Short mmCIF file of C-alpha atoms and ligand atoms in Angstrom, two decimals:
data_model
loop_
_atom_site.label_atom_id
_atom_site.label_comp_id
_atom_site.label_asym_id
_atom_site.label_seq_id
_atom_site.Cartn_x
_atom_site.Cartn_y
_atom_site.Cartn_z
CA MET U 241 308.20 82.77 -75.54
CA ALA U 242 307.13 83.53 -71.94
CA THR U 243 309.93 83.26 -69.41
CA GLU U 244 308.18 84.64 -66.32
CA ARG U 245 304.83 84.01 -64.71
CA ILE U 246 302.71 86.36 -62.65
CA ILE U 247 299.47 85.50 -60.85
CA ILE U 248 296.61 87.99 -60.98
CA GLY U 249 293.92 87.46 -58.35
CA ILE U 250 290.69 89.44 -58.57
CA SER U 251 288.50 89.46 -55.45
CA GLY U 252 285.15 91.04 -54.69
CA ALA U 253 286.06 94.55 -53.57
CA SER U 254 284.91 97.52 -55.59
CA GLY U 255 287.33 98.10 -58.48
CA PHE U 256 287.22 94.99 -60.62
CA GLN U 257 288.75 97.28 -63.27
CA TYR U 258 292.15 97.21 -61.52
CA GLY U 259 292.62 93.49 -62.09
CA TYR U 260 291.29 93.78 -65.61
CA LYS U 261 293.70 96.65 -66.31
CA ALA U 262 296.64 94.60 -64.98
CA LEU U 263 295.81 91.85 -67.49
CA GLU U 264 295.43 94.43 -70.28
CA LEU U 265 298.80 96.00 -69.48
CA LEU U 266 300.54 92.62 -69.28
CA LYS U 267 298.97 91.16 -72.43
CA PRO U 268 301.47 92.75 -74.91
CA LEU U 269 304.48 91.60 -72.85
CA ALA U 270 305.46 88.35 -74.55
CA HIS U 271 307.89 87.35 -71.80
CA ILE U 272 305.19 87.38 -69.09
CA GLU U 273 302.66 84.56 -68.71
CA THR U 274 299.59 85.59 -66.71
CA HIS U 275 297.70 83.19 -64.43
CA LEU U 276 294.25 84.46 -63.45
CA VAL U 277 292.06 83.42 -60.53
CA ILE U 278 288.77 85.22 -59.83
CA SER U 279 286.64 84.95 -56.68
CA LYS U 280 282.87 84.55 -56.74
CA GLY U 281 282.59 88.02 -55.18
CA ALA U 282 284.59 89.44 -58.09
CA GLN U 283 282.20 87.88 -60.58
CA LEU U 284 279.46 89.88 -58.82
CA THR U 285 281.34 93.19 -58.85
CA ARG U 286 282.18 92.63 -62.53
CA GLN U 287 278.47 92.34 -63.28
CA TYR U 288 277.33 95.15 -60.94
CA GLU U 289 280.06 97.71 -61.60
CA THR U 290 281.31 97.15 -65.15
CA ASP U 291 280.30 96.28 -68.72
CA ILE U 292 283.14 93.76 -68.97
CA SER U 293 281.94 90.34 -70.10
CA GLU U 294 283.38 87.14 -68.69
CA ALA U 295 284.61 86.25 -72.18
CA ASP U 296 286.48 89.59 -72.48
CA LEU U 297 288.14 88.94 -69.14
CA LEU U 298 289.13 85.34 -69.81
CA ALA U 299 290.56 86.25 -73.22
CA LEU U 300 293.16 88.51 -71.59
CA ALA U 301 294.78 85.84 -69.41
CA ASP U 302 297.18 83.17 -70.63
CA VAL U 303 295.92 80.66 -68.06
CA VAL U 304 292.63 80.83 -66.11
CA HIS U 305 292.24 78.79 -62.92
CA PRO U 306 288.82 77.99 -61.41
CA ILE U 307 288.68 79.28 -57.82
CA GLU U 308 287.66 75.82 -56.53
CA ASN U 309 290.66 74.04 -58.07
CA LEU U 310 293.00 73.59 -55.13
CA GLY U 311 295.00 71.19 -57.30
CA ALA U 312 295.99 73.96 -59.76
CA SER U 313 299.64 74.65 -60.55
CA ILE U 314 299.58 77.95 -58.62
CA ALA U 315 298.57 76.09 -55.43
CA SER U 316 302.11 74.71 -55.20
CA GLY U 317 305.35 76.48 -54.36
CA SER U 318 307.19 74.21 -56.76
CA PHE U 319 305.45 76.08 -59.60
CA LYS U 320 307.71 79.09 -59.99
CA THR U 321 306.23 82.56 -60.43
CA ARG U 322 307.48 86.10 -60.02
CA GLY U 323 304.64 86.71 -57.57
CA MET U 324 301.00 87.63 -57.24
CA LEU U 325 298.96 90.80 -57.50
CA ILE U 326 295.50 90.79 -55.92
CA ALA U 327 293.61 93.64 -57.54
CA PRO U 328 291.33 94.61 -55.97
CA CYS U 329 291.69 92.85 -52.61
CA SER U 330 288.56 92.65 -50.47
CA MET U 331 288.68 92.71 -46.68
CA ARG U 332 287.52 89.08 -46.70
CA THR U 333 290.42 88.00 -48.90
CA LEU U 334 292.82 90.17 -46.88
CA ALA U 335 291.65 88.46 -43.66
CA SER U 336 292.05 85.02 -45.20
CA VAL U 337 295.59 85.82 -46.39
CA ALA U 338 296.54 87.41 -43.06
CA HIS U 339 295.47 84.28 -41.18
CA GLY U 340 296.73 81.70 -43.67
CA PHE U 341 293.33 80.12 -44.26
CA SER U 342 293.99 79.05 -47.89
CA ASP U 343 290.23 78.53 -48.17
CA ASN U 344 290.08 78.87 -51.96
CA LEU U 345 292.61 78.86 -54.80
CA LEU U 346 293.10 82.64 -54.68
CA THR U 347 294.01 82.71 -51.00
CA ARG U 348 295.99 79.46 -51.27
CA ALA U 349 298.06 80.96 -54.11
CA ALA U 350 298.73 84.05 -51.96
CA ASP U 351 299.73 81.82 -49.04
CA VAL U 352 302.18 80.00 -51.30
CA ILE U 353 303.70 83.29 -52.45
CA LEU U 354 304.26 84.32 -48.82
CA LYS U 355 305.77 80.99 -47.78
CA GLU U 356 308.10 81.02 -50.79
CA ARG U 357 309.09 84.62 -49.94
CA ARG U 358 308.00 85.87 -53.34
CA ARG U 359 306.34 89.20 -54.15
CA LEU U 360 302.73 89.61 -52.99
CA VAL U 361 300.93 92.91 -53.61
CA LEU U 362 297.44 93.50 -52.24
CA MET U 363 295.40 96.34 -53.75
CA VAL U 364 293.16 96.54 -50.71
CA ARG U 365 289.93 98.52 -51.13
CA GLU U 366 287.68 99.51 -48.29
CA THR U 367 286.95 102.74 -46.50
CA PRO U 368 286.78 103.63 -43.69
CA LEU U 369 288.84 100.92 -41.98
CA HIS U 370 288.27 99.30 -38.59
CA LEU U 371 290.96 97.89 -36.34
CA THR U 372 290.75 94.33 -37.70
CA HIS U 373 291.28 95.58 -41.28
CA LEU U 374 294.34 97.54 -40.14
CA ASP U 375 295.60 94.65 -38.04
CA ASN U 376 295.29 92.25 -40.99
CA MET U 377 297.25 94.68 -43.17
CA ARG U 378 299.94 94.81 -40.49
CA LYS U 379 300.08 91.00 -40.34
CA VAL U 380 300.49 90.68 -44.13
CA THR U 381 303.17 93.39 -44.09
CA GLU U 382 305.06 91.54 -41.35
CA MET U 383 304.97 88.40 -43.53
CA GLY U 384 306.56 90.32 -46.41
CA GLY U 385 303.47 91.24 -48.43
CA ILE U 386 302.93 94.76 -49.74
CA ILE U 387 299.72 96.63 -48.98
CA PHE U 388 298.99 98.85 -51.96
CA PRO U 389 295.67 100.66 -51.67
CA PRO U 390 294.84 102.10 -55.10
CA VAL U 391 294.99 105.69 -53.91
CA PRO U 392 294.90 107.95 -56.99
CA ALA U 393 298.02 109.99 -57.78
CA LEU U 394 297.05 113.43 -59.03
CA TYR U 395 300.55 114.71 -59.93
CA HIS U 396 300.13 113.32 -63.46
CA GLN U 397 296.88 115.31 -63.86
CA PRO U 398 294.61 112.44 -64.94
CA GLN U 399 291.80 113.35 -67.32
CA SER U 400 289.71 110.21 -66.90
CA VAL U 401 288.92 107.37 -64.52
CA ASP U 402 290.72 105.04 -66.92
CA GLU U 403 293.91 107.12 -66.57
CA ILE U 404 293.65 106.91 -62.78
CA ILE U 405 293.17 103.13 -62.90
CA THR U 406 296.01 102.69 -65.41
CA HIS U 407 298.43 104.74 -63.32
CA SER U 408 297.67 102.94 -60.04
CA THR U 409 297.85 99.52 -61.70
CA ALA U 410 301.13 100.31 -63.44
CA ARG U 411 302.58 101.53 -60.12
CA ALA U 412 301.56 98.22 -58.53
CA LEU U 413 303.25 96.36 -61.39
CA ASP U 414 306.41 98.44 -60.78
CA LEU U 415 306.72 96.32 -57.64
CA PHE U 416 307.29 93.26 -59.84
CA ASP U 417 309.98 95.09 -61.85
CA ILE U 418 307.57 95.41 -64.76
CA ASP U 419 308.20 98.81 -66.27
CA LEU U 420 305.24 100.22 -68.16
CA ASN U 421 305.13 103.47 -70.04
CA ILE U 422 303.34 105.78 -67.59
CA LYS U 423 303.76 109.40 -66.64
CA ARG U 424 306.27 109.60 -63.79
CA TRP U 425 307.26 112.50 -61.59
CA GLU U 426 310.48 113.87 -63.09
CA GLY U 427 311.05 116.61 -60.55
CA LYS U 428 310.66 120.39 -60.80
C1 LIG L 686 279.10 95.90 -55.50
C2 LIG L 686 279.91 95.40 -54.34
C3 LIG L 686 280.99 96.14 -53.89
C4 LIG L 686 281.78 95.69 -52.83
N1 LIG L 686 282.83 96.45 -52.43
C5 LIG L 686 283.65 95.97 -51.47
C6 LIG L 686 284.83 96.71 -51.13
O1 LIG L 686 285.13 97.76 -51.68
N2 LIG L 686 285.65 96.18 -50.20
C7 LIG L 686 285.38 94.96 -49.60
O2 LIG L 686 286.19 94.54 -48.77
N3 LIG L 686 284.27 94.27 -49.88
C8 LIG L 686 283.40 94.73 -50.82
N4 LIG L 686 282.28 94.01 -51.15
C9 LIG L 686 281.95 92.79 -50.39
C10 LIG L 686 282.71 91.56 -50.87
O3 LIG L 686 282.38 91.28 -52.23
C11 LIG L 686 282.29 90.37 -49.99
O4 LIG L 686 282.77 90.57 -48.67
C12 LIG L 686 282.81 89.05 -50.51
O5 LIG L 686 282.45 88.03 -49.60
C13 LIG L 686 284.30 89.05 -50.71
O6 LIG L 686 284.71 87.74 -51.02
P1 LIG L 686 286.05 87.50 -51.88
O7 LIG L 686 287.15 88.14 -51.14
O8 LIG L 686 286.18 86.00 -51.91
O9 LIG L 686 285.81 88.07 -53.21
C14 LIG L 686 281.47 94.45 -52.20
C15 LIG L 686 280.39 93.69 -52.67
C16 LIG L 686 279.63 94.15 -53.73
C17 LIG L 686 278.49 93.31 -54.21
#
């Protein structure tokens, strides 16, 4: 039976696969209940950048919340979770979180995580970055969030894009004390 909840937010930056991979990695862990919220932008990137069907995606999550539902459980701090991973995190969603707009369920859930001082990890994806992007990352960091751009690690000598995505996603999940079986640097 699940004893812990984690929220996975997927927004419309390139790299829909990171959020999908997080759900895939968490699916076998019986003690973790996943709550998924997907932005409209992410539905576009899913269609433009991947072959993943909406049904495939929804089947991976334990609970799926419509982005418009500001009355969802995850919109309240009284609903206890371990935290939230936004993977990938667009610059629009980053800006909304940095300024506390809570303008949809995804950004409201992130706002709740920050106010409750729980773990918030943003897999921000944009390049290059202008000053407002950087400033918004600074603001979220000052509020206790973690900026985690999915920069590939090459020390594990990945052989495929899937290996790169798996490694970055598992490293982001490390930040929730979720230990997945990935190649780690053991020293030389
Ligand atoms: C194919 C595609 C790729 C995109 N890649 C990025 C990206 O890497 N980073 C980003 O910040 N926005 C990107 N965008 C733009 C966002 O989807 C757009 O700003 C959207 O309004 C974000 O809204 P959301 O944060 O609610 O998903 C991309 C859009 C498309 C269609």
